[in-house]
Amino acid sequence: MRSTFTLRAAIPLAVVTLVALLAVLRAFSFDEVPAILARGMQPATFPQLVAGLVVVLAGVAFLQDLRRPPAPQTALPRIYYLTVLLMALFAALLVLNLFLVALVVVTPGAALMWGERRPLMLIIMALAPLAAIVLFDMVFEVRFPRSPLMNLYYQWS
């Protein structure tokens, strides 16, 4: 049974790794920005970093499943469907050009839905997207899509 589980667990890891590697290869085809115009990261750098992180996290998940295999389930739990609805809300907020609102609502919303009840942790999760935006703006000089709240941030900074 162990070898069957290993193979079953390795297939999603292989798919995720393949998709991430394709994203990295695609990122190498981006045009380089001339040095005089370069602000922050080059266009190819960020997708490569994200794809690398995806591969690392997939590897960690695989190793954790090897140590303690998950119990077999016959049906998807209710939380799965609630999470899908939350992601649909996130997409709807993005379509309405409310990027920052989507991040601030969905991050603690998912944690609350998954059982987090400590108020301080929920507040930290609500503020974490704001901290990430400030970090990306000031350190990596990455500009986020304009929206009403992002316009306020860019006017303030």
mmCIF file of C-alpha atoms in Angstrom:
data_model
loop_
_atom_site.group_PDB
_atom_site.id
_atom_site.type_symbol
_atom_site.label_atom_id
_atom_site.label_comp_id
_atom_site.label_asym_id
_atom_site.label_seq_id
_atom_site.Cartn_x
_atom_site.Cartn_y
_atom_site.Cartn_z
ATOM 1 C CA MET A 1 0.000 0.000 0.000
ATOM 2 C CA ARG A 2 2.894 2.333 0.699
ATOM 3 C CA SER A 3 4.116 2.292 -2.919
ATOM 4 C CA THR A 4 0.572 2.961 -4.213
ATOM 5 C CA PHE A 5 0.270 5.940 -1.899
ATOM 6 C CA THR A 6 3.694 7.250 -2.944
ATOM 7 C CA LEU A 7 2.764 7.056 -6.614
ATOM 8 C CA ARG A 8 -0.664 8.608 -5.978
ATOM 9 C CA ALA A 9 0.956 11.457 -4.032
ATOM 10 C CA ALA A 10 3.755 11.944 -6.564
ATOM 11 C CA ILE A 11 1.434 12.535 -9.521
ATOM 12 C CA PRO A 12 -0.004 15.867 -8.253
ATOM 13 C CA LEU A 13 3.518 16.943 -7.265
ATOM 14 C CA ALA A 14 4.747 16.161 -10.767
ATOM 15 C CA VAL A 15 1.858 18.093 -12.342
ATOM 16 C CA VAL A 16 2.394 21.138 -10.109
ATOM 17 C CA THR A 17 6.141 21.054 -10.771
ATOM 18 C CA LEU A 18 5.589 20.774 -14.527
ATOM 19 C CA VAL A 19 3.175 23.732 -14.565
ATOM 20 C CA ALA A 20 5.574 25.806 -12.438
ATOM 21 C CA LEU A 21 8.510 24.943 -14.706
ATOM 22 C CA LEU A 22 6.439 25.913 -17.761
ATOM 23 C CA ALA A 23 5.713 29.249 -16.060
ATOM 24 C CA VAL A 24 9.430 29.767 -15.437
ATOM 25 C CA LEU A 25 10.249 28.942 -19.064
ATOM 26 C CA ARG A 26 7.525 31.330 -20.228
ATOM 27 C CA ALA A 27 8.958 34.035 -17.963
ATOM 28 C CA PHE A 28 12.320 33.720 -19.734
ATOM 29 C CA SER A 29 10.614 34.842 -22.938
ATOM 30 C CA PHE A 30 9.642 38.217 -21.439
ATOM 31 C CA ASP A 31 11.414 41.215 -22.893
ATOM 32 C CA GLU A 32 14.057 42.726 -20.680
ATOM 33 C CA VAL A 33 13.492 46.335 -19.761
ATOM 34 C CA PRO A 34 16.334 48.697 -20.684
ATOM 35 C CA ALA A 35 18.479 49.568 -17.658
ATOM 36 C CA ILE A 36 17.475 53.233 -17.766
ATOM 37 C CA LEU A 37 13.783 52.293 -17.523
ATOM 38 C CA ALA A 38 14.129 49.423 -15.044
ATOM 39 C CA ARG A 39 12.322 50.039 -11.770
ATOM 40 C CA GLY A 40 12.392 47.249 -9.286
ATOM 41 C CA MET A 41 12.350 43.692 -10.569
ATOM 42 C CA GLN A 42 12.622 42.785 -14.216
ATOM 43 C CA PRO A 43 9.392 41.393 -15.727
ATOM 44 C CA ALA A 44 10.643 37.780 -15.628
ATOM 45 C CA THR A 45 11.857 37.768 -12.021
ATOM 46 C CA PHE A 46 8.563 37.784 -10.120
ATOM 47 C CA PRO A 47 6.902 34.875 -11.989
ATOM 48 C CA GLN A 48 10.090 32.862 -11.539
ATOM 49 C CA LEU A 49 10.073 33.517 -7.788
ATOM 50 C CA VAL A 50 6.403 32.549 -7.487
ATOM 51 C CA ALA A 51 6.885 29.386 -9.571
ATOM 52 C CA GLY A 52 9.880 28.401 -7.436
ATOM 53 C CA LEU A 53 7.823 28.914 -4.287
ATOM 54 C CA VAL A 54 5.034 26.739 -5.719
ATOM 55 C CA VAL A 55 7.518 23.915 -6.398
ATOM 56 C CA VAL A 56 8.963 24.170 -2.877
ATOM 57 C CA LEU A 57 5.513 24.153 -1.248
ATOM 58 C CA ALA A 58 4.405 21.184 -3.375
ATOM 59 C CA GLY A 59 7.524 19.313 -2.244
ATOM 60 C CA VAL A 60 6.791 20.124 1.405
ATOM 61 C CA ALA A 61 3.204 18.888 1.024
ATOM 62 C CA PHE A 62 4.457 15.677 -0.595
ATOM 63 C CA LEU A 63 6.940 15.030 2.228
ATOM 64 C CA GLN A 64 4.274 15.684 4.864
ATOM 65 C CA ASP A 65 1.934 13.218 3.184
ATOM 66 C CA LEU A 66 4.714 10.621 3.120
ATOM 67 C CA ARG A 67 5.210 10.980 6.872
ATOM 68 C CA ARG A 68 1.508 10.898 7.743
ATOM 69 C CA PRO A 69 -0.713 9.756 4.884
ATOM 70 C CA PRO A 70 -4.135 11.417 4.893
ATOM 71 C CA ALA A 71 -7.130 9.273 5.740
ATOM 72 C CA PRO A 72 -9.096 8.226 2.669
ATOM 73 C CA GLN A 73 -12.293 10.243 2.168
ATOM 74 C CA THR A 74 -15.332 9.264 0.187
ATOM 75 C CA ALA A 75 -16.761 12.760 -0.304
ATOM 76 C CA LEU A 76 -15.342 16.251 -0.214
ATOM 77 C CA PRO A 77 -15.993 18.027 3.079
ATOM 78 C CA ARG A 78 -18.361 20.993 3.315
ATOM 79 C CA ILE A 79 -15.428 23.350 3.948
ATOM 80 C CA TYR A 80 -14.196 22.621 0.423
ATOM 81 C CA TYR A 81 -17.355 24.021 -1.132
ATOM 82 C CA LEU A 82 -17.325 27.017 1.198
ATOM 83 C CA THR A 83 -13.737 27.715 0.175
ATOM 84 C CA VAL A 84 -14.708 27.557 -3.498
ATOM 85 C CA LEU A 85 -17.475 30.107 -2.795
ATOM 86 C CA LEU A 86 -14.982 32.335 -0.985
ATOM 87 C CA MET A 87 -12.638 32.181 -3.993
ATOM 88 C CA ALA A 88 -15.588 33.111 -6.229
ATOM 89 C CA LEU A 89 -16.206 36.125 -3.972
ATOM 90 C CA PHE A 90 -12.524 37.011 -4.329
ATOM 91 C CA ALA A 91 -12.795 36.815 -8.130
ATOM 92 C CA ALA A 92 -15.963 38.932 -8.106
ATOM 93 C CA LEU A 93 -14.249 41.613 -6.015
ATOM 94 C CA LEU A 94 -11.325 41.606 -8.445
ATOM 95 C CA VAL A 95 -13.710 42.063 -11.369
ATOM 96 C CA LEU A 96 -15.211 45.039 -9.523
ATOM 97 C CA ASN A 97 -11.676 46.476 -9.291
ATOM 98 C CA LEU A 98 -11.538 46.061 -5.521
ATOM 99 C CA PHE A 99 -8.161 44.305 -5.262
ATOM 100 C CA LEU A 100 -7.259 45.456 -1.763
ATOM 101 C CA VAL A 101 -10.763 44.822 -0.399
ATOM 102 C CA ALA A 102 -10.625 41.304 -1.853
ATOM 103 C CA LEU A 103 -7.343 40.586 -0.079
ATOM 104 C CA VAL A 104 -8.421 42.085 3.253
ATOM 105 C CA VAL A 105 -11.793 40.260 3.241
ATOM 106 C CA VAL A 106 -10.763 36.844 1.920
ATOM 107 C CA THR A 107 -7.604 36.336 3.978
ATOM 108 C CA PRO A 108 -9.212 36.502 7.448
ATOM 109 C CA GLY A 109 -12.480 35.146 6.010
ATOM 110 C CA ALA A 110 -10.793 31.910 4.981
ATOM 111 C CA ALA A 111 -9.068 31.599 8.356
ATOM 112 C CA LEU A 112 -12.341 32.216 10.200
ATOM 113 C CA MET A 113 -14.125 29.690 8.023
ATOM 114 C CA TRP A 114 -11.393 27.088 8.659
ATOM 115 C CA GLY A 115 -11.718 27.476 12.414
ATOM 116 C CA GLU A 116 -9.428 30.319 13.528
ATOM 117 C CA ARG A 117 -11.106 32.085 16.450
ATOM 118 C CA ARG A 118 -8.322 34.173 18.017
ATOM 119 C CA PRO A 119 -9.200 37.844 17.400
ATOM 120 C CA LEU A 120 -5.559 38.960 17.285
ATOM 121 C CA MET A 121 -4.724 36.392 14.594
ATOM 122 C CA LEU A 122 -7.722 37.470 12.512
ATOM 123 C CA ILE A 123 -6.640 41.115 12.794
ATOM 124 C CA ILE A 124 -3.092 40.183 11.779
ATOM 125 C CA MET A 125 -4.474 38.257 8.797
ATOM 126 C CA ALA A 126 -6.543 41.253 7.761
ATOM 127 C CA LEU A 127 -3.487 43.519 7.982
ATOM 128 C CA ALA A 128 -1.051 41.079 6.329
ATOM 129 C CA PRO A 129 -2.162 41.942 2.762
ATOM 130 C CA LEU A 130 -1.617 45.621 3.542
ATOM 131 C CA ALA A 131 1.875 44.850 4.835
ATOM 132 C CA ALA A 132 2.576 42.743 1.738
ATOM 133 C CA ILE A 133 1.524 45.585 -0.552
ATOM 134 C CA VAL A 134 3.760 48.031 1.286
ATOM 135 C CA LEU A 135 6.647 45.519 1.146
ATOM 136 C CA PHE A 136 6.226 44.883 -2.577
ATOM 137 C CA ASP A 137 5.861 48.596 -3.284
ATOM 138 C CA MET A 138 8.837 49.791 -1.236
ATOM 139 C CA VAL A 139 11.262 46.867 -1.540
ATOM 140 C CA PHE A 140 10.522 45.332 -4.944
ATOM 141 C CA GLU A 141 8.966 48.472 -6.463
ATOM 142 C CA VAL A 142 6.064 46.433 -7.852
ATOM 143 C CA ARG A 143 2.972 48.479 -8.629
ATOM 144 C CA PHE A 144 -0.413 46.856 -8.102
ATOM 145 C CA PRO A 145 -3.512 47.387 -10.258
ATOM 146 C CA ARG A 146 -5.310 50.656 -9.629
ATOM 147 C CA SER A 147 -8.487 50.557 -7.574
ATOM 148 C CA PRO A 148 -10.163 53.083 -5.264
ATOM 149 C CA LEU A 149 -8.180 51.983 -2.177
ATOM 150 C CA MET A 150 -4.943 51.470 -4.095
ATOM 151 C CA ASN A 151 -5.284 55.003 -5.471
ATOM 152 C CA LEU A 152 -5.483 56.282 -1.889
ATOM 153 C CA TYR A 153 -2.338 54.329 -0.989
ATOM 154 C CA TYR A 154 -0.398 55.606 -4.016
ATOM 155 C CA GLN A 155 -1.450 59.198 -3.262
ATOM 156 C CA TRP A 156 -0.334 58.782 0.350
ATOM 157 C CA SER A 157 3.014 57.130 -0.406
#
